[in-house]
Amino acid sequence: MSETPPETPDFDAMTRDIAEVPAVEVIVTVAVNLMSAAAVKLGLTEEGEAHKDLDEARKLVHALAGLLDATATEISSFHAAPLRDGLKSLQLAFREASLVADEPGQGPGEKYTGPVYG
């Protein structure tokens, strides 16, 4: 019996596919993935508490804020506005979920956004 070797990814095709994607789409996709992961870690999904981890959520929200801050001049307001709204919602959800409130300006991502108030 001969076993067939596992298929290896076609890295050349993958590189061509990536090369065709505009930078704005890559940035928005990464931002949406960070938002989704943060929502899960904040317990905002149907499973709620099962995946809640505020330490992990803080890191994800902070990374999202840094990405949006760093790319603010690179992506249009058409793309940036809903991402900023989503970020603020996550920051407020973090504040609400946290047992010990961060000082204004010290919450996740507030280094980049400034203090977030409800």
mmCIF file with all atom_site columns, C-alpha atoms in Angstrom:
data_model
loop_
_atom_site.group_PDB
_atom_site.id
_atom_site.type_symbol
_atom_site.label_atom_id
_atom_site.label_alt_id
_atom_site.label_comp_id
_atom_site.label_asym_id
_atom_site.label_entity_id
_atom_site.label_seq_id
_atom_site.pdbx_PDB_ins_code
_atom_site.Cartn_x
_atom_site.Cartn_y
_atom_site.Cartn_z
_atom_site.occupancy
_atom_site.B_iso_or_equiv
_atom_site.pdbx_formal_charge
_atom_site.auth_seq_id
_atom_site.auth_comp_id
_atom_site.auth_asym_id
_atom_site.auth_atom_id
_atom_site.pdbx_PDB_model_num
ATOM 1   C CA . MET A 1 1   ? 0.000   0.000  0.000  1.00 0.00 ? 1   MET A CA 1
ATOM 2   C CA . SER A 1 2   ? 1.304   3.378  -0.852 1.00 0.00 ? 2   SER A CA 1
ATOM 3   C CA . GLU A 1 3   ? 0.215   6.388  1.048  1.00 0.00 ? 3   GLU A CA 1
ATOM 4   C CA . THR A 1 4   ? -0.240  9.591  -0.854 1.00 0.00 ? 4   THR A CA 1
ATOM 5   C CA . PRO A 1 5   ? 1.744   12.446 0.621  1.00 0.00 ? 5   PRO A CA 1
ATOM 6   C CA . PRO A 1 6   ? -0.301  15.184 2.203  1.00 0.00 ? 6   PRO A CA 1
ATOM 7   C CA . GLU A 1 7   ? -1.031  18.020 -0.159 1.00 0.00 ? 7   GLU A CA 1
ATOM 8   C CA . THR A 1 8   ? 1.306   20.933 0.257  1.00 0.00 ? 8   THR A CA 1
ATOM 9   C CA . PRO A 1 9   ? -0.082  24.421 -0.062 1.00 0.00 ? 9   PRO A CA 1
ATOM 10  C CA . ASP A 1 10  ? 0.556   26.212 -3.341 1.00 0.00 ? 10  ASP A CA 1
ATOM 11  C CA . PHE A 1 11  ? 2.517   29.149 -1.938 1.00 0.00 ? 11  PHE A CA 1
ATOM 12  C CA . ASP A 1 12  ? 2.941   30.745 -5.346 1.00 0.00 ? 12  ASP A CA 1
ATOM 13  C CA . ALA A 1 13  ? -0.825  30.834 -5.852 1.00 0.00 ? 13  ALA A CA 1
ATOM 14  C CA . MET A 1 14  ? -1.331  32.138 -2.331 1.00 0.00 ? 14  MET A CA 1
ATOM 15  C CA . THR A 1 15  ? 1.182   34.917 -2.959 1.00 0.00 ? 15  THR A CA 1
ATOM 16  C CA . ARG A 1 16  ? -0.578  35.858 -6.205 1.00 0.00 ? 16  ARG A CA 1
ATOM 17  C CA . ASP A 1 17  ? -3.932  35.928 -4.367 1.00 0.00 ? 17  ASP A CA 1
ATOM 18  C CA . ILE A 1 18  ? -2.555  38.169 -1.628 1.00 0.00 ? 18  ILE A CA 1
ATOM 19  C CA . ALA A 1 19  ? -0.913  40.452 -4.173 1.00 0.00 ? 19  ALA A CA 1
ATOM 20  C CA . GLU A 1 20  ? -4.309  41.147 -5.725 1.00 0.00 ? 20  GLU A CA 1
ATOM 21  C CA . VAL A 1 21  ? -5.900  42.320 -2.476 1.00 0.00 ? 21  VAL A CA 1
ATOM 22  C CA . PRO A 1 22  ? -5.783  46.080 -1.825 1.00 0.00 ? 22  PRO A CA 1
ATOM 23  C CA . ALA A 1 23  ? -4.099  47.126 1.427  1.00 0.00 ? 23  ALA A CA 1
ATOM 24  C CA . VAL A 1 24  ? -7.310  48.728 2.712  1.00 0.00 ? 24  VAL A CA 1
ATOM 25  C CA . GLU A 1 25  ? -9.093  45.375 2.464  1.00 0.00 ? 25  GLU A CA 1
ATOM 26  C CA . VAL A 1 26  ? -6.320  43.649 4.395  1.00 0.00 ? 26  VAL A CA 1
ATOM 27  C CA . ILE A 1 27  ? -6.420  46.314 7.118  1.00 0.00 ? 27  ILE A CA 1
ATOM 28  C CA . VAL A 1 28  ? -10.221 46.179 7.402  1.00 0.00 ? 28  VAL A CA 1
ATOM 29  C CA . THR A 1 29  ? -10.180 42.368 7.498  1.00 0.00 ? 29  THR A CA 1
ATOM 30  C CA . VAL A 1 30  ? -7.603  42.337 10.292 1.00 0.00 ? 30  VAL A CA 1
ATOM 31  C CA . ALA A 1 31  ? -9.606  44.970 12.206 1.00 0.00 ? 31  ALA A CA 1
ATOM 32  C CA . VAL A 1 32  ? -12.837 42.971 11.871 1.00 0.00 ? 32  VAL A CA 1
ATOM 33  C CA . ASN A 1 33  ? -11.040 39.830 13.066 1.00 0.00 ? 33  ASN A CA 1
ATOM 34  C CA . LEU A 1 34  ? -9.694  41.699 16.096 1.00 0.00 ? 34  LEU A CA 1
ATOM 35  C CA . MET A 1 35  ? -13.185 43.063 16.804 1.00 0.00 ? 35  MET A CA 1
ATOM 36  C CA . SER A 1 36  ? -14.754 39.613 16.550 1.00 0.00 ? 36  SER A CA 1
ATOM 37  C CA . ALA A 1 37  ? -12.146 38.025 18.800 1.00 0.00 ? 37  ALA A CA 1
ATOM 38  C CA . ALA A 1 38  ? -12.533 40.827 21.356 1.00 0.00 ? 38  ALA A CA 1
ATOM 39  C CA . ALA A 1 39  ? -16.313 40.407 21.362 1.00 0.00 ? 39  ALA A CA 1
ATOM 40  C CA . VAL A 1 40  ? -15.903 36.699 22.094 1.00 0.00 ? 40  VAL A CA 1
ATOM 41  C CA . LYS A 1 41  ? -13.412 37.381 24.903 1.00 0.00 ? 41  LYS A CA 1
ATOM 42  C CA . LEU A 1 42  ? -15.780 40.015 26.342 1.00 0.00 ? 42  LEU A CA 1
ATOM 43  C CA . GLY A 1 43  ? -18.526 37.385 26.513 1.00 0.00 ? 43  GLY A CA 1
ATOM 44  C CA . LEU A 1 44  ? -20.719 39.163 23.947 1.00 0.00 ? 44  LEU A CA 1
ATOM 45  C CA . THR A 1 45  ? -21.529 36.038 21.928 1.00 0.00 ? 45  THR A CA 1
ATOM 46  C CA . GLU A 1 46  ? -24.278 33.468 22.417 1.00 0.00 ? 46  GLU A CA 1
ATOM 47  C CA . GLU A 1 47  ? -21.936 31.334 24.524 1.00 0.00 ? 47  GLU A CA 1
ATOM 48  C CA . GLY A 1 48  ? -21.312 34.386 26.706 1.00 0.00 ? 48  GLY A CA 1
ATOM 49  C CA . GLU A 1 49  ? -19.410 33.511 29.825 1.00 0.00 ? 49  GLU A CA 1
ATOM 50  C CA . ALA A 1 50  ? -17.926 30.300 28.403 1.00 0.00 ? 50  ALA A CA 1
ATOM 51  C CA . HIS A 1 51  ? -15.230 32.207 26.499 1.00 0.00 ? 51  HIS A CA 1
ATOM 52  C CA . LYS A 1 52  ? -15.031 35.371 28.585 1.00 0.00 ? 52  LYS A CA 1
ATOM 53  C CA . ASP A 1 53  ? -11.469 36.426 29.371 1.00 0.00 ? 53  ASP A CA 1
ATOM 54  C CA . LEU A 1 54  ? -10.996 40.116 30.108 1.00 0.00 ? 54  LEU A CA 1
ATOM 55  C CA . ASP A 1 55  ? -7.198  39.931 30.058 1.00 0.00 ? 55  ASP A CA 1
ATOM 56  C CA . GLU A 1 56  ? -7.318  38.586 26.505 1.00 0.00 ? 56  GLU A CA 1
ATOM 57  C CA . ALA A 1 57  ? -10.051 41.072 25.567 1.00 0.00 ? 57  ALA A CA 1
ATOM 58  C CA . ARG A 1 58  ? -7.907  43.975 26.803 1.00 0.00 ? 58  ARG A CA 1
ATOM 59  C CA . LYS A 1 59  ? -5.043  42.906 24.533 1.00 0.00 ? 59  LYS A CA 1
ATOM 60  C CA . LEU A 1 60  ? -7.313  42.558 21.497 1.00 0.00 ? 60  LEU A CA 1
ATOM 61  C CA . VAL A 1 61  ? -9.054  45.905 22.037 1.00 0.00 ? 61  VAL A CA 1
ATOM 62  C CA . HIS A 1 62  ? -5.697  47.608 22.555 1.00 0.00 ? 62  HIS A CA 1
ATOM 63  C CA . ALA A 1 63  ? -4.328  46.049 19.338 1.00 0.00 ? 63  ALA A CA 1
ATOM 64  C CA . LEU A 1 64  ? -7.429  47.141 17.427 1.00 0.00 ? 64  LEU A CA 1
ATOM 65  C CA . ALA A 1 65  ? -7.083  50.714 18.705 1.00 0.00 ? 65  ALA A CA 1
ATOM 66  C CA . GLY A 1 66  ? -3.407  50.768 17.735 1.00 0.00 ? 66  GLY A CA 1
ATOM 67  C CA . LEU A 1 67  ? -4.166  49.455 14.253 1.00 0.00 ? 67  LEU A CA 1
ATOM 68  C CA . LEU A 1 68  ? -6.895  52.038 13.696 1.00 0.00 ? 68  LEU A CA 1
ATOM 69  C CA . ASP A 1 69  ? -4.697  54.834 15.022 1.00 0.00 ? 69  ASP A CA 1
ATOM 70  C CA . ALA A 1 70  ? -1.770  53.794 12.829 1.00 0.00 ? 70  ALA A CA 1
ATOM 71  C CA . THR A 1 71  ? -3.894  53.504 9.693  1.00 0.00 ? 71  THR A CA 1
ATOM 72  C CA . ALA A 1 72  ? -6.195  56.493 10.201 1.00 0.00 ? 72  ALA A CA 1
ATOM 73  C CA . THR A 1 73  ? -4.642  58.415 7.320  1.00 0.00 ? 73  THR A CA 1
ATOM 74  C CA . GLU A 1 74  ? -4.395  55.329 5.107  1.00 0.00 ? 74  GLU A CA 1
ATOM 75  C CA . ILE A 1 75  ? -8.024  54.211 5.031  1.00 0.00 ? 75  ILE A CA 1
ATOM 76  C CA . SER A 1 76  ? -10.984 56.360 4.081  1.00 0.00 ? 76  SER A CA 1
ATOM 77  C CA . SER A 1 77  ? -13.548 57.533 6.602  1.00 0.00 ? 77  SER A CA 1
ATOM 78  C CA . PHE A 1 78  ? -15.973 55.217 4.772  1.00 0.00 ? 78  PHE A CA 1
ATOM 79  C CA . HIS A 1 79  ? -13.981 52.299 6.228  1.00 0.00 ? 79  HIS A CA 1
ATOM 80  C CA . ALA A 1 80  ? -12.668 53.961 9.386  1.00 0.00 ? 80  ALA A CA 1
ATOM 81  C CA . ALA A 1 81  ? -15.920 55.347 10.843 1.00 0.00 ? 81  ALA A CA 1
ATOM 82  C CA . PRO A 1 82  ? -17.673 52.000 11.448 1.00 0.00 ? 82  PRO A CA 1
ATOM 83  C CA . LEU A 1 83  ? -14.447 50.498 12.782 1.00 0.00 ? 83  LEU A CA 1
ATOM 84  C CA . ARG A 1 84  ? -14.053 53.372 15.248 1.00 0.00 ? 84  ARG A CA 1
ATOM 85  C CA . ASP A 1 85  ? -17.693 52.930 16.305 1.00 0.00 ? 85  ASP A CA 1
ATOM 86  C CA . GLY A 1 86  ? -17.093 49.226 16.852 1.00 0.00 ? 86  GLY A CA 1
ATOM 87  C CA . LEU A 1 87  ? -13.940 49.960 18.837 1.00 0.00 ? 87  LEU A CA 1
ATOM 88  C CA . LYS A 1 88  ? -15.803 52.385 21.095 1.00 0.00 ? 88  LYS A CA 1
ATOM 89  C CA . SER A 1 89  ? -18.548 49.811 21.661 1.00 0.00 ? 89  SER A CA 1
ATOM 90  C CA . LEU A 1 90  ? -15.943 47.230 22.664 1.00 0.00 ? 90  LEU A CA 1
ATOM 91  C CA . GLN A 1 91  ? -14.226 49.706 24.979 1.00 0.00 ? 91  GLN A CA 1
ATOM 92  C CA . LEU A 1 92  ? -17.551 50.489 26.662 1.00 0.00 ? 92  LEU A CA 1
ATOM 93  C CA . ALA A 1 93  ? -18.379 46.777 26.935 1.00 0.00 ? 93  ALA A CA 1
ATOM 94  C CA . PHE A 1 94  ? -14.992 46.188 28.547 1.00 0.00 ? 94  PHE A CA 1
ATOM 95  C CA . ARG A 1 95  ? -15.622 48.968 31.044 1.00 0.00 ? 95  ARG A CA 1
ATOM 96  C CA . GLU A 1 96  ? -19.020 47.482 31.865 1.00 0.00 ? 96  GLU A CA 1
ATOM 97  C CA . ALA A 1 97  ? -17.665 43.930 32.230 1.00 0.00 ? 97  ALA A CA 1
ATOM 98  C CA . SER A 1 98  ? -14.677 44.887 34.363 1.00 0.00 ? 98  SER A CA 1
ATOM 99  C CA . LEU A 1 99  ? -15.050 44.479 38.109 1.00 0.00 ? 99  LEU A CA 1
ATOM 100 C CA . VAL A 1 100 ? -12.373 47.096 38.775 1.00 0.00 ? 100 VAL A CA 1
ATOM 101 C CA . ALA A 1 101 ? -12.839 50.185 36.649 1.00 0.00 ? 101 ALA A CA 1
ATOM 102 C CA . ASP A 1 102 ? -9.815  51.612 34.857 1.00 0.00 ? 102 ASP A CA 1
ATOM 103 C CA . GLU A 1 103 ? -9.115  55.286 35.361 1.00 0.00 ? 103 GLU A CA 1
ATOM 104 C CA . PRO A 1 104 ? -10.330 57.417 32.434 1.00 0.00 ? 104 PRO A CA 1
ATOM 105 C CA . GLY A 1 105 ? -7.755  57.140 29.665 1.00 0.00 ? 105 GLY A CA 1
ATOM 106 C CA . GLN A 1 106 ? -6.299  53.902 31.084 1.00 0.00 ? 106 GLN A CA 1
ATOM 107 C CA . GLY A 1 107 ? -8.764  51.418 29.573 1.00 0.00 ? 107 GLY A CA 1
ATOM 108 C CA . PRO A 1 108 ? -7.860  49.188 26.647 1.00 0.00 ? 108 PRO A CA 1
ATOM 109 C CA . GLY A 1 109 ? -6.920  51.235 23.613 1.00 0.00 ? 109 GLY A CA 1
ATOM 110 C CA . GLU A 1 110 ? -7.529  54.558 25.338 1.00 0.00 ? 110 GLU A CA 1
ATOM 111 C CA . LYS A 1 111 ? -3.850  55.342 24.894 1.00 0.00 ? 111 LYS A CA 1
ATOM 112 C CA . TYR A 1 112 ? -4.797  55.832 21.224 1.00 0.00 ? 112 TYR A CA 1
ATOM 113 C CA . THR A 1 113 ? -8.415  57.004 21.444 1.00 0.00 ? 113 THR A CA 1
ATOM 114 C CA . GLY A 1 114 ? -8.406  59.070 24.592 1.00 0.00 ? 114 GLY A CA 1
ATOM 115 C CA . PRO A 1 115 ? -10.863 58.420 27.436 1.00 0.00 ? 115 PRO A CA 1
ATOM 116 C CA . VAL A 1 116 ? -14.072 56.647 26.465 1.00 0.00 ? 116 VAL A CA 1
ATOM 117 C CA . TYR A 1 117 ? -17.253 57.568 28.269 1.00 0.00 ? 117 TYR A CA 1
ATOM 118 C CA . GLY A 1 118 ? -20.722 56.028 27.956 1.00 0.00 ? 118 GLY A CA 1
#
